[in-house]
CSV table of C-alpha atoms (C1' of nucleotides) in Angstrom, one decimal:
chain,number,residue,atom,x,y,z
A,1,MET,CA,-25.3,-7.0,15.5
A,2,LEU,CA,-27.4,-3.5,14.2
A,3,ASP,CA,-25.3,-0.5,12.9
A,4,PRO,CA,-24.4,1.0,16.8
A,5,LYS,CA,-25.4,4.4,15.1
A,6,LEU,CA,-29.1,3.4,14.4
A,7,LEU,CA,-29.3,2.9,18.2
A,8,ARG,CA,-28.8,6.5,18.5
A,9,ASP,CA,-30.1,7.8,15.8
A,10,ASN,CA,-33.2,6.3,15.2
A,11,PRO,CA,-33.9,3.8,17.8
A,12,ASP,CA,-37.2,3.6,16.5
A,13,LYS,CA,-36.8,2.1,13.2
A,14,ILE,CA,-35.5,-0.4,15.7
A,15,ARG,CA,-38.7,-0.4,17.3
A,16,LYS,CA,-40.9,-1.1,14.4
A,17,MET,CA,-39.0,-4.2,13.8
A,18,LEU,CA,-39.1,-5.8,17.4
A,19,GLU,CA,-43.1,-5.0,17.1
A,20,ALA,CA,-43.0,-6.5,14.1
A,21,ARG,CA,-41.0,-10.0,14.9
A,22,ALA,CA,-43.4,-9.4,18.2
A,23,VAL,CA,-40.4,-9.8,19.9
A,24,ASN,CA,-39.7,-8.9,23.8
A,25,PHE,CA,-36.2,-6.8,23.5
A,26,PRO,CA,-35.1,-4.9,26.5
A,27,LEU,CA,-34.3,-1.7,24.0
A,28,ASP,CA,-34.9,1.0,26.5
A,29,GLN,CA,-31.9,-0.7,28.5
A,30,LEU,CA,-29.8,-1.7,25.5
A,31,VAL,CA,-29.7,2.5,24.9
A,32,GLU,CA,-29.1,3.6,28.5
A,33,THR,CA,-26.1,0.8,28.5
A,34,ASP,CA,-24.7,2.6,25.4
A,35,LYS,CA,-24.9,5.5,26.8
A,36,GLU,CA,-22.9,4.3,30.1
A,37,ARG,CA,-20.2,2.6,27.9
A,38,ARG,CA,-19.7,6.0,25.8
A,39,ALA,CA,-19.5,7.9,29.1
A,40,LEU,CA,-17.1,5.8,30.3
A,41,ILE,CA,-14.8,6.3,27.5
A,42,ILE,CA,-14.7,9.5,27.6
A,43,ARG,CA,-13.3,9.3,30.7
A,44,THR,CA,-11.0,6.8,30.5
A,45,ASP,CA,-9.7,8.7,27.1
A,46,GLU,CA,-8.9,11.6,29.1
A,47,LEU,CA,-7.3,9.5,32.0
A,48,ARG,CA,-5.1,7.8,29.3
A,49,LYS,CA,-3.9,11.2,27.4
A,50,LYS,CA,-2.8,12.7,30.9
A,51,ARG,CA,-0.5,9.8,31.8
A,52,ASN,CA,0.5,9.6,28.3
A,53,GLU,CA,1.6,13.2,28.6
A,54,ILE,CA,3.3,12.5,32.5
A,55,SER,CA,5.2,9.8,30.7
A,56,VAL,CA,6.5,11.6,27.8
A,57,GLU,CA,7.6,13.8,30.4
A,58,VAL,CA,9.0,11.1,33.0
A,59,ALA,CA,11.1,9.2,29.9
A,60,ARG,CA,12.7,12.7,29.0
A,61,LYS,CA,13.5,13.8,32.6
A,62,LYS,CA,14.9,10.4,32.8
A,63,LYS,CA,17.1,10.9,29.7
A,64,ALA,CA,18.4,14.7,31.0
A,65,SER,CA,19.0,12.9,34.9
A,66,GLU,CA,16.6,15.2,36.2
A,67,ASP,CA,15.1,13.9,38.8
A,68,ALA,CA,11.3,13.0,38.0
A,69,ALA,CA,9.7,11.3,41.6
A,70,LYS,CA,7.4,13.9,41.6
A,71,LEU,CA,6.0,13.0,38.4
A,72,ILE,CA,5.9,9.3,38.8
A,73,GLU,CA,4.1,9.6,41.9
A,74,GLN,CA,1.3,11.0,39.9
A,75,MET,CA,2.1,8.2,37.6
A,76,ARG,CA,0.6,5.8,40.1
A,77,SER,CA,-2.3,8.0,41.6
A,78,ILE,CA,-3.4,8.2,37.6
A,79,SER,CA,-2.8,4.3,37.1
A,80,GLU,CA,-4.5,3.5,40.4
A,81,GLU,CA,-8.0,5.6,39.5
A,82,LEU,CA,-7.0,4.4,35.6
A,83,SER,CA,-7.8,0.7,36.8
A,84,LYS,CA,-10.9,1.2,38.3
A,85,LEU,CA,-12.4,2.6,35.9
A,86,GLU,CA,-11.1,0.4,33.3
A,87,GLU,CA,-13.0,-2.3,35.6
A,88,LEU,CA,-16.2,-0.4,36.1
A,89,GLN,CA,-15.6,0.2,31.8
A,90,THR,CA,-15.0,-3.2,30.4
A,91,GLU,CA,-18.0,-4.8,32.8
A,92,THR,CA,-20.3,-2.1,30.9
A,93,GLU,CA,-18.7,-3.1,27.7
A,94,GLN,CA,-19.7,-7.0,28.6
A,95,ARG,CA,-22.9,-5.9,29.3
A,96,TYR,CA,-24.0,-3.7,26.7
A,97,THR,CA,-22.6,-6.7,24.1
A,98,LYS,CA,-24.4,-9.4,25.3
A,99,ILE,CA,-27.4,-7.4,25.3
A,100,SER,CA,-26.7,-6.2,22.0
A,101,LEU,CA,-25.9,-9.8,20.5
A,102,SER,CA,-29.9,-11.0,21.0
A,103,LEU,CA,-31.0,-8.1,19.2
A,104,PRO,CA,-32.6,-9.4,15.8
A,105,ASN,CA,-31.8,-8.0,12.3
A,106,LEU,CA,-33.8,-5.6,10.6
A,107,ILE,CA,-36.5,-6.2,8.3
A,108,HIS,CA,-36.7,-5.8,4.3
A,109,GLU,CA,-39.5,-3.6,3.3
A,110,SER,CA,-41.2,-6.2,1.3
A,111,VAL,CA,-41.4,-8.7,4.0
A,112,PRO,CA,-45.2,-8.9,5.0
A,113,ILE,CA,-46.1,-8.4,8.1
A,114,GLY,CA,-47.9,-10.3,10.3
A,115,LYS,CA,-48.1,-12.8,13.6
A,116,ASP,CA,-46.8,-16.4,12.2
A,117,GLU,CA,-46.9,-18.7,10.2
A,118,SER,CA,-50.3,-17.9,8.3
A,119,THR,CA,-49.7,-15.1,7.2
A,120,ASN,CA,-46.3,-16.1,5.0
A,121,ARG,CA,-47.8,-15.2,1.5
A,122,GLU,CA,-47.1,-17.4,-1.3
A,123,ILE,CA,-45.2,-16.3,-4.3
A,124,ARG,CA,-46.0,-19.1,-6.7
A,125,GLY,CA,-45.6,-22.5,-7.6
A,126,TRP,CA,-44.5,-25.3,-9.5
A,127,GLY,CA,-45.1,-28.9,-10.7
A,128,LYS,CA,-48.7,-30.8,-10.4
A,129,VAL,CA,-49.0,-32.7,-7.6
A,130,PRO,CA,-48.9,-36.2,-8.2
A,131,ILE,CA,-52.4,-38.2,-8.7
A,132,PHE,CA,-52.8,-42.3,-7.4
A,133,ASP,CA,-55.0,-44.6,-8.3
A,134,PHE,CA,-54.0,-46.7,-5.3
A,135,LYS,CA,-54.0,-46.2,-2.1
A,136,ILE,CA,-51.0,-44.3,-1.1
A,137,ARG,CA,-48.8,-44.8,1.9
A,138,ASP,CA,-46.8,-42.6,4.0
A,139,HIS,CA,-42.8,-42.3,3.9
A,140,LEU,CA,-42.6,-44.2,7.0
A,141,ASP,CA,-44.7,-46.3,5.9
A,142,LEU,CA,-42.5,-47.6,2.9
A,143,THR,CA,-39.7,-47.2,4.4
A,144,GLN,CA,-40.3,-49.6,7.0
A,145,SER,CA,-41.9,-52.5,4.5
A,146,LEU,CA,-38.7,-51.7,2.0
A,147,ASP,CA,-35.9,-52.0,4.8
A,148,LEU,CA,-34.6,-48.2,4.1
A,149,VAL,CA,-34.7,-47.1,8.0
A,150,ASP,CA,-34.5,-48.7,11.4
A,151,LEU,CA,-35.6,-46.2,13.7
A,152,GLU,CA,-36.6,-48.5,16.6
A,153,ARG,CA,-32.4,-49.8,16.8
A,154,ALA,CA,-31.5,-46.0,16.5
A,155,ALA,CA,-33.5,-45.2,19.2
A,156,LYS,CA,-31.8,-47.7,21.2
A,157,VAL,CA,-28.7,-46.4,20.4
A,158,ALA,CA,-29.1,-42.9,20.1
A,159,GLY,CA,-32.2,-41.7,21.3
A,160,ALA,CA,-35.4,-40.4,19.5
A,161,ARG,CA,-35.1,-38.6,16.2
A,162,PHE,CA,-31.8,-40.7,15.0
A,163,TYR,CA,-32.1,-43.6,12.5
A,164,TYR,CA,-30.2,-46.1,10.4
A,165,LEU,CA,-30.4,-45.8,6.7
A,166,LYS,CA,-30.0,-48.8,4.8
A,167,ASN,CA,-29.9,-50.0,1.5
A,168,LYS,CA,-30.5,-48.1,-1.3
A,169,LEU,CA,-31.8,-45.3,1.1
A,170,VAL,CA,-28.1,-44.8,1.9
A,171,LYS,CA,-27.4,-44.8,-1.6
A,172,LEU,CA,-30.3,-42.3,-2.4
A,173,ASN,CA,-28.4,-40.2,0.5
A,174,GLN,CA,-25.4,-39.7,-1.1
A,175,SER,CA,-26.5,-39.4,-4.5
A,176,LEU,CA,-28.7,-36.4,-3.6
A,177,ILE,CA,-25.2,-34.8,-1.6
A,178,GLN,CA,-23.8,-35.9,-4.9
A,179,PHE,CA,-26.1,-34.1,-7.6
A,180,ALA,CA,-26.2,-30.7,-5.4
A,181,LEU,CA,-22.5,-30.6,-5.1
A,182,ASP,CA,-22.4,-31.1,-9.3
A,183,PHE,CA,-25.2,-29.1,-9.3
A,184,LEU,CA,-23.6,-26.0,-7.9
A,185,SER,CA,-20.5,-26.3,-9.5
A,186,ASP,CA,-21.3,-26.2,-12.9
A,187,LYS,CA,-22.5,-23.2,-11.5
A,188,ASN,CA,-19.1,-21.9,-10.6
A,189,TYR,CA,-19.4,-21.9,-6.4
A,190,ILE,CA,-16.6,-23.8,-4.1
A,191,PRO,CA,-17.2,-26.7,-3.1
A,192,VAL,CA,-16.1,-26.9,0.8
A,193,GLN,CA,-16.7,-29.6,3.8
A,194,THR,CA,-16.7,-28.0,6.4
A,195,PRO,CA,-15.6,-28.8,11.0
A,196,TYR,CA,-18.6,-30.6,12.3
A,197,LEU,CA,-17.8,-28.6,15.5
A,198,ILE,CA,-17.0,-24.9,15.5
A,199,ASN,CA,-16.1,-22.4,19.0
A,200,ARG,CA,-18.7,-20.5,20.9
A,201,SER,CA,-17.6,-17.2,19.3
A,202,SER,CA,-17.5,-18.5,15.4
A,203,MET,CA,-21.2,-20.1,16.3
A,204,GLU,CA,-22.4,-16.1,18.4
A,205,GLY,CA,-21.4,-14.8,14.7
A,206,ALA,CA,-24.2,-16.6,12.9
A,207,ILE,CA,-26.8,-17.5,15.4
A,208,ILE,CA,-28.9,-15.5,18.2
A,209,ALA,CA,-28.3,-16.8,21.8
A,210,GLN,CA,-31.8,-18.2,22.2
A,211,ASP,CA,-30.7,-20.5,19.1
A,212,PHE,CA,-27.9,-22.4,21.4
A,213,GLU,CA,-30.3,-23.2,23.9
A,214,ASP,CA,-33.2,-24.7,21.1
A,215,VAL,CA,-30.5,-25.7,18.3
A,216,ILE,CA,-27.3,-26.4,19.1
A,217,TYR,CA,-25.5,-28.8,21.3
A,218,LYS,CA,-22.6,-28.2,23.1
A,219,ILE,CA,-19.6,-30.9,23.8
A,220,ASP,CA,-19.2,-31.0,27.3
A,221,GLY,CA,-16.1,-29.6,28.5
A,222,GLU,CA,-14.9,-28.2,25.4
A,223,ASP,CA,-15.0,-24.8,23.9
A,224,LEU,CA,-16.7,-26.9,20.8
A,225,TYR,CA,-20.5,-26.8,19.6
A,226,LEU,CA,-22.4,-29.1,16.4
A,227,ILE,CA,-22.8,-26.9,13.4
A,228,GLY,CA,-26.5,-27.1,12.6
A,229,THR,CA,-25.8,-26.5,9.3
A,230,SER,CA,-22.5,-25.7,7.7
A,231,GLU,CA,-24.0,-21.9,7.0
A,232,HIS,CA,-22.7,-21.8,11.0
A,233,ALA,CA,-19.4,-23.1,9.8
A,234,VAL,CA,-18.6,-21.0,6.6
A,235,ALA,CA,-20.1,-17.8,7.8
A,236,ALA,CA,-17.3,-17.9,10.4
A,237,MET,CA,-14.8,-19.0,7.5
A,238,HIS,CA,-13.8,-15.0,6.3
A,239,SER,CA,-14.3,-13.8,9.9
A,240,ASP,CA,-11.9,-10.7,11.1
A,241,GLU,CA,-10.9,-10.6,7.8
A,242,ILE,CA,-11.0,-7.5,5.0
A,243,ILE,CA,-11.9,-8.9,1.6
A,244,ASP,CA,-11.1,-7.4,-1.8
A,245,SER,CA,-13.8,-6.1,-4.0
A,246,LYS,CA,-12.7,-8.1,-7.1
A,247,ASN,CA,-13.7,-11.1,-5.0
A,248,LEU,CA,-16.8,-10.6,-4.8
A,249,PRO,CA,-19.5,-12.3,-5.0
A,250,ILE,CA,-17.8,-15.6,-3.3
A,251,ARG,CA,-20.2,-18.7,-3.6
A,252,TYR,CA,-19.5,-21.5,-1.3
A,253,ALA,CA,-21.3,-24.9,-1.9
A,254,GLY,CA,-21.0,-25.9,1.6
A,255,VAL,CA,-21.4,-29.5,2.8
A,256,SER,CA,-22.0,-31.0,6.0
A,257,PRO,CA,-24.1,-32.9,8.5
A,258,CYS,CA,-26.8,-31.3,10.3
A,259,PHE,CA,-27.1,-31.7,13.9
A,260,ARG,CA,-30.2,-30.0,15.7
A,261,LYS,CA,-31.6,-30.3,19.2
A,262,GLU,CA,-35.4,-29.6,17.7
A,263,ALA,CA,-36.0,-28.1,21.8
A,264,GLY,CA,-39.6,-27.5,22.3
A,265,ALA,CA,-40.8,-29.3,19.0
A,266,HIS,CA,-42.0,-32.1,21.1
A,267,GLY,CA,-45.2,-34.1,19.3
A,268,ARG,CA,-44.4,-32.2,16.1
A,269,ASP,CA,-43.5,-34.7,13.2
A,270,GLN,CA,-43.2,-37.5,15.5
A,271,LYS,CA,-43.5,-40.2,12.3
A,272,GLY,CA,-40.1,-41.1,10.3
A,273,ILE,CA,-37.3,-39.5,9.4
A,274,PHE,CA,-39.2,-35.6,8.8
A,275,ARG,CA,-37.6,-33.9,11.9
A,276,VAL,CA,-34.2,-35.6,12.9
A,277,HIS,CA,-31.6,-34.4,14.9
A,278,GLN,CA,-29.3,-35.1,11.9
A,279,PHE,CA,-29.1,-35.1,8.5
A,280,ASP,CA,-27.5,-34.1,5.3
A,281,LYS,CA,-27.1,-30.8,3.9
A,282,VAL,CA,-25.6,-29.1,0.4
A,283,GLU,CA,-26.3,-25.2,1.6
A,284,GLN,CA,-25.4,-22.2,-0.7
A,285,PHE,CA,-23.7,-19.9,0.9
A,286,VAL,CA,-23.0,-16.0,-0.1
A,287,PHE,CA,-20.8,-13.6,1.1
A,288,SER,CA,-21.7,-10.1,-1.1
A,289,ARG,CA,-21.5,-6.7,-1.7
A,290,PRO,CA,-24.4,-4.7,-0.1
A,291,GLU,CA,-25.7,-3.1,-3.4
A,292,GLU,CA,-25.9,-7.1,-5.1
A,293,SER,CA,-27.0,-9.1,-2.4
A,294,TRP,CA,-31.3,-8.2,-2.9
A,295,ASP,CA,-30.4,-9.5,-6.6
A,296,GLU,CA,-28.1,-12.8,-5.2
A,297,HIS,CA,-31.1,-13.5,-3.3
A,298,GLU,CA,-33.4,-13.4,-5.9
A,299,ARG,CA,-30.7,-15.5,-8.1
A,300,MET,CA,-30.1,-18.1,-4.9
A,301,LEU,CA,-33.9,-18.7,-4.7
A,302,SER,CA,-33.9,-19.7,-8.9
A,303,ILE,CA,-30.9,-21.6,-8.3
A,304,VAL,CA,-33.3,-23.8,-5.6
A,305,GLU,CA,-36.2,-23.9,-7.9
A,306,GLU,CA,-34.1,-24.9,-11.0
A,307,PHE,CA,-32.9,-28.2,-8.5
A,308,TYR,CA,-36.5,-28.9,-7.7
A,309,GLN,CA,-37.9,-29.0,-11.1
A,310,LYS,CA,-34.5,-31.5,-12.2
A,311,ILE,CA,-35.9,-33.7,-9.4
A,312,GLU,CA,-39.6,-33.2,-10.4
A,313,LEU,CA,-40.6,-32.2,-6.9
A,314,PRO,CA,-44.3,-30.3,-7.1
A,315,TYR,CA,-43.2,-27.3,-4.9
A,316,ARG,CA,-44.5,-23.9,-3.8
A,317,ILE,CA,-42.3,-20.6,-3.0
A,318,MET,CA,-43.4,-18.7,0.2
A,319,LEU,CA,-42.4,-15.5,1.5
A,320,LEU,CA,-42.0,-15.7,5.4
A,321,SER,CA,-44.1,-13.2,7.5
A,322,SER,CA,-42.5,-10.6,10.0
A,323,GLY,CA,-43.7,-12.9,12.6
A,324,ASP,CA,-42.6,-16.0,11.3
A,325,LEU,CA,-38.8,-14.8,10.1
A,326,GLY,CA,-35.6,-16.2,11.2
A,327,LYS,CA,-34.1,-13.8,13.7
A,328,VAL,CA,-31.1,-13.4,11.9
A,329,SER,CA,-32.3,-12.7,8.5
A,330,ALA,CA,-34.1,-9.6,7.0
A,331,LYS,CA,-36.1,-11.8,4.1
A,332,THR,CA,-36.4,-15.2,3.9
A,333,TYR,CA,-38.4,-17.1,1.0
A,334,ASP,CA,-39.3,-20.8,2.0
A,335,LEU,CA,-39.8,-23.7,-0.6
A,336,GLU,CA,-42.5,-26.5,0.2
A,337,ALA,CA,-42.4,-29.2,-1.4
A,338,TRP,CA,-45.4,-31.5,-1.9
A,339,MET,CA,-45.4,-34.1,0.4
A,340,ALA,CA,-47.9,-37.0,-1.1
A,341,GLY,CA,-47.9,-39.4,2.0
A,342,GLN,CA,-48.8,-35.9,4.2
A,343,ASN,CA,-51.0,-34.2,1.5
A,344,SER,CA,-49.4,-31.0,2.1
A,345,TYR,CA,-46.7,-28.7,1.1
A,346,ARG,CA,-43.8,-29.3,3.6
A,347,GLU,CA,-40.8,-27.2,3.9
A,348,ILE,CA,-37.3,-28.0,2.8
A,349,VAL,CA,-35.6,-25.1,1.9
A,350,SER,CA,-35.1,-22.2,3.0
A,351,CYS,CA,-33.4,-19.1,1.6
A,352,SER,CA,-32.3,-15.9,3.7
A,353,ASN,CA,-30.5,-12.6,3.2
A,354,CYS,CA,-28.8,-11.8,6.5
A,355,ILE,CA,-27.7,-8.5,5.5
A,356,ASP,CA,-24.8,-7.0,7.3
A,357,PHE,CA,-25.7,-8.7,10.6
A,358,GLN,CA,-23.7,-11.5,10.1
A,359,ALA,CA,-20.6,-9.8,9.1
A,360,ARG,CA,-21.1,-7.4,12.1
A,361,ARG,CA,-21.2,-9.9,14.2
A,362,LEU,CA,-18.1,-12.0,12.8
A,363,LYS,CA,-16.2,-8.1,11.2
A,364,ILE,CA,-15.9,-9.7,7.8
A,365,ARG,CA,-15.2,-6.5,5.7
A,366,PHE,CA,-14.2,-6.0,1.9
A,367,ARG,CA,-13.2,-2.8,0.4
A,368,ASP,CA,-12.4,-1.7,-3.5
A,369,ARG,CA,-8.9,-0.2,-2.7
A,370,THR,CA,-7.0,-0.9,0.2
A,371,ASP,CA,-6.1,3.2,1.3
A,372,GLU,CA,-10.5,3.5,1.8
A,373,GLN,CA,-12.0,2.3,4.7
A,374,PRO,CA,-13.8,-1.5,4.9
A,375,GLN,CA,-17.6,-1.9,4.8
A,376,TYR,CA,-19.4,-4.6,5.9
A,377,LEU,CA,-19.8,-7.0,3.6
A,378,HIS,CA,-23.9,-9.0,3.1
A,379,THR,CA,-24.2,-12.7,3.6
A,380,LEU,CA,-26.9,-14.6,2.3
A,381,ASN,CA,-27.5,-18.5,2.4
A,382,SER,CA,-30.0,-21.1,1.2
A,383,THR,CA,-30.2,-24.7,1.5
A,384,LEU,CA,-29.6,-26.4,-2.0
A,385,VAL,CA,-31.0,-29.8,-0.5
A,386,ALA,CA,-31.4,-31.0,3.0
A,387,THR,CA,-31.6,-34.8,2.7
A,388,ALA,CA,-33.9,-36.5,4.8
A,389,ARG,CA,-36.6,-34.0,4.6
A,390,THR,CA,-35.9,-34.1,0.5
A,391,MET,CA,-35.9,-38.0,0.9
A,392,VAL,CA,-39.2,-38.1,2.1
A,393,ALA,CA,-41.1,-36.3,-0.7
A,394,ILE,CA,-39.2,-38.1,-3.0
A,395,MET,CA,-40.4,-41.1,-1.3
A,396,GLU,CA,-44.0,-40.3,-0.9
A,397,ASN,CA,-44.5,-38.9,-4.6
A,398,PHE,CA,-42.4,-41.0,-6.4
A,399,GLN,CA,-44.5,-44.6,-5.2
A,400,THR,CA,-45.8,-47.0,-7.2
A,401,LYS,CA,-48.6,-49.5,-7.2
A,402,ASP,CA,-46.8,-52.1,-6.2
A,403,GLY,CA,-44.9,-50.7,-2.7
A,404,HIS,CA,-41.6,-49.1,-4.3
A,405,ILE,CA,-40.3,-46.2,-4.6
A,406,ALA,CA,-40.0,-44.8,-8.8
A,407,VAL,CA,-36.0,-43.0,-8.7
A,408,PRO,CA,-35.9,-39.8,-10.3
A,409,LYS,CA,-34.6,-39.3,-13.9
A,410,ILE,CA,-32.0,-36.7,-13.1
A,411,LEU,CA,-31.0,-39.1,-9.7
A,412,GLN,CA,-30.7,-42.1,-11.5
A,413,LYS,CA,-27.1,-42.5,-12.9
A,414,TYR,CA,-25.9,-40.9,-9.6
A,415,ILE,CA,-27.8,-44.3,-7.8
A,416,GLY,CA,-27.4,-46.7,-10.5
A,417,ALA,CA,-31.4,-47.7,-10.4
A,418,ASN,CA,-34.5,-46.5,-11.4
A,419,ILE,CA,-36.6,-48.0,-8.6
A,420,ILE,CA,-36.1,-48.5,-5.1
B,1,G,C1',1.8,-35.8,24.7
B,2,C,C1',7.6,-34.4,24.9
B,3,G,C1',11.2,-30.7,23.0
B,4,G,C1',12.6,-26.1,19.7
B,5,G,C1',10.9,-21.9,17.0
B,6,G,C1',7.9,-18.2,15.7
B,7,G,C1',2.4,-15.0,15.5
B,8,U,C1',4.2,-7.0,15.0
B,9,C,C1',-1.1,-2.5,10.4
B,10,G,C1',-4.7,-4.7,4.0
B,11,C,C1',0.7,-8.1,2.5
B,12,C,C1',6.5,-8.4,3.9
B,13,U,C1',9.3,-6.9,7.8
B,14,A,C1',12.3,-4.0,11.6
B,15,G,C1',12.0,-3.1,16.9
B,16,C,C1',12.4,-7.4,21.7
B,17,C,C1',18.2,-9.2,24.4
B,18,U,C1',19.4,-4.0,26.9
B,19,G,C1',11.0,-1.3,28.8
B,20,G,C1',10.4,5.6,27.6
B,21,U,C1',5.8,8.5,21.2
B,22,A,C1',6.1,0.9,16.6
B,23,G,C1',10.2,2.3,12.1
B,24,G,C1',10.9,0.5,6.4
B,25,G,C1',8.9,-1.7,2.3
B,26,C,C1',5.3,-3.5,-1.2
B,27,G,C1',0.5,-2.7,-2.9
B,28,U,C1',-3.9,0.9,-3.0
B,29,G,C1',-5.3,6.0,-3.5
B,30,G,C1',-4.6,11.7,-4.1
B,31,G,C1',-0.5,15.5,-5.9
B,32,A,C1',4.2,17.1,-8.0
B,33,U,C1',7.6,16.9,-12.3
B,34,U,C1',8.1,14.6,-17.2
B,35,G,C1',5.9,15.1,-25.3
B,36,C,C1',3.4,10.1,-23.9
B,37,U,C1',4.4,6.2,-20.5
B,38,A,C1',8.3,4.3,-16.9
B,39,A,C1',11.4,6.5,-13.4
B,40,U,C1',11.5,10.0,-9.0
B,41,C,C1',9.4,12.6,-4.7
B,42,C,C1',5.7,14.2,-2.2
B,43,C,C1',0.8,13.3,1.2
B,44,A,C1',-3.0,9.9,2.4
B,45,U,C1',-3.8,4.4,3.6
B,46,G,C1',-6.3,-0.1,11.2
B,47,U,C1',-10.5,0.3,15.1
B,48,C,C1',-13.1,3.4,19.1
B,49,C,C1',-15.2,8.0,21.5
B,50,G,C1',-16.3,13.0,19.9
B,51,U,C1',-20.7,17.8,15.6
B,52,A,C1',-15.7,19.2,15.3
B,53,A,C1',-11.3,20.1,17.1
B,54,G,C1',-8.7,16.5,18.7
B,55,G,C1',-7.6,12.1,21.7
B,56,A,C1',-7.9,7.1,23.0
B,57,C,C1',-6.5,2.2,21.5
B,58,U,C1',-3.9,-1.3,18.5
B,59,C,C1',2.1,-5.5,18.3
B,60,G,C1',-2.3,-13.8,19.0
B,61,U,C1',-5.4,-14.0,23.8
B,62,G,C1',-5.8,-13.3,28.8
B,63,G,C1',-3.1,-12.3,33.2
B,64,G,C1',1.2,-10.1,36.4
B,65,U,C1',5.2,-7.2,37.5
B,66,U,C1',6.9,-1.5,36.8
B,67,C,C1',4.8,5.2,37.3
B,68,G,C1',5.5,3.4,32.2
B,69,A,C1',5.3,-3.2,28.3
B,70,A,C1',5.5,-5.2,21.5
B,71,U,C1',9.8,-5.4,25.0
B,72,C,C1',10.2,-8.6,31.2
B,73,C,C1',7.3,-13.0,34.1
B,74,C,C1',2.9,-16.2,34.1
B,75,A,C1',-1.1,-18.9,31.4
B,76,C,C1',-3.6,-20.0,26.9
B,77,U,C1',-3.8,-20.5,21.4
B,78,C,C1',-2.8,-21.6,16.5
B,79,C,C1',0.8,-21.9,12.9
B,80,C,C1',5.9,-24.3,11.5
B,81,C,C1',10.1,-28.0,12.6
B,82,G,C1',11.1,-32.7,15.2
B,83,C,C1',10.1,-37.1,18.4
B,84,G,C1',6.4,-40.1,20.1
B,85,C,C1',1.1,-42.0,19.3
B,86,C,C1',-2.4,-43.0,15.8
B,87,A,C1',-7.3,-44.1,11.1
RNA sequence: GCGGGGGUCGCCUAGCCUGGUAGGGCGUGGGAUUGCUAAUCCCAUGUCCGUAAGGACUCGUGGGUUCGAAUCCCACUCCCCGCGCCA
């Protein structure tokens, strides 16, 4: 949600953003509805004022045991008119909210303008792409020959894009989670394991309407949705709260499974466990003062880079262009890891500053002193590790000539082995 | 799932029975007073509309009764206590 004042004072700024994102949005309709709703507020406020004045008079007369019948008759007609207007107001308010909830976030000035991923900008790279002196295999091949993943039975039991992890891959999955949590704890992040199902109003705080269709699973007959990432549950943690600024920034290490419908991804990445309906993730989520959020954003990215250097995965950092940017984010870096089996870099991390967009939706504010106007804070989120994709990268990059997988040094003590 | 108790401004609390402008304390900021500090006293302290003056709203949420609801009625929700079931 954007600052409603922007809608009135500078709609062109919003128009520019929509253009840069190449998004169709009924901006004029929103501006019009905002006008309607404000006019209605003024009219109902006036009527209420009148009613309150008469009500005080009624009370006074009754106390003095005078006749108030005439006034009460007036009250009756005001109340009648008011309830009609209120109905109209509620309807207008709902219409306004519905449209404004689907309005995407503003874009930071450093974001390159461009229509899709082809205009993303490479910021830097790290590590050497491995060179093999044997014929390499992709991760699907490796998981089948080493009996690490059962896709056929998962398809039978749950459907496409599900999987059974088996044997040492189960341990690798746990090791990545454990290492990630230790790593963030050392940096004073607060570990938090979230609810995996949350209600609609919480979900609406973190995502935009279209995502309900494309990514989010709903529990039939309940006001419950499976989280697409712990970000959704952590963001809503402090909804409707005013946070004492001396507690900022609040840095959480969220851990949870992630559930995604992947609607519209038919045919893409069908192989193996790269694009799946369920995976585990450790996530950085930060509540920050507005003036500190851009530094915080860079800090989160540097933490991500340190992590992947420790597990020795070659990567490059991409700055997403306006057309590829998520609707709730003002600026996003992706980390793309080298995947030998696909001979390309693939996205495994997304690091975003959502500025005050989620905070407005969730009413998360802060202040320095208790007599001060509270103001919206900024929220940021970044993957630390999404296990399925990171395991794909590890398997493909660390494969050995004899068809096994070397375990990155830092994970060996967690998994209790140096080869899979 | 059943029975009982509860949810009031950032925090704590009064008001609810008996309907008529939501009061007090803490915290925080400002001011007064005072060698300094402390204590004391005064003012401010949520959201929305409005350039402003000002006004409206706000008592877990949503309905209802009433001229008028924090207060009465109904439903839902969350927390606490007891019982039941249960990994």
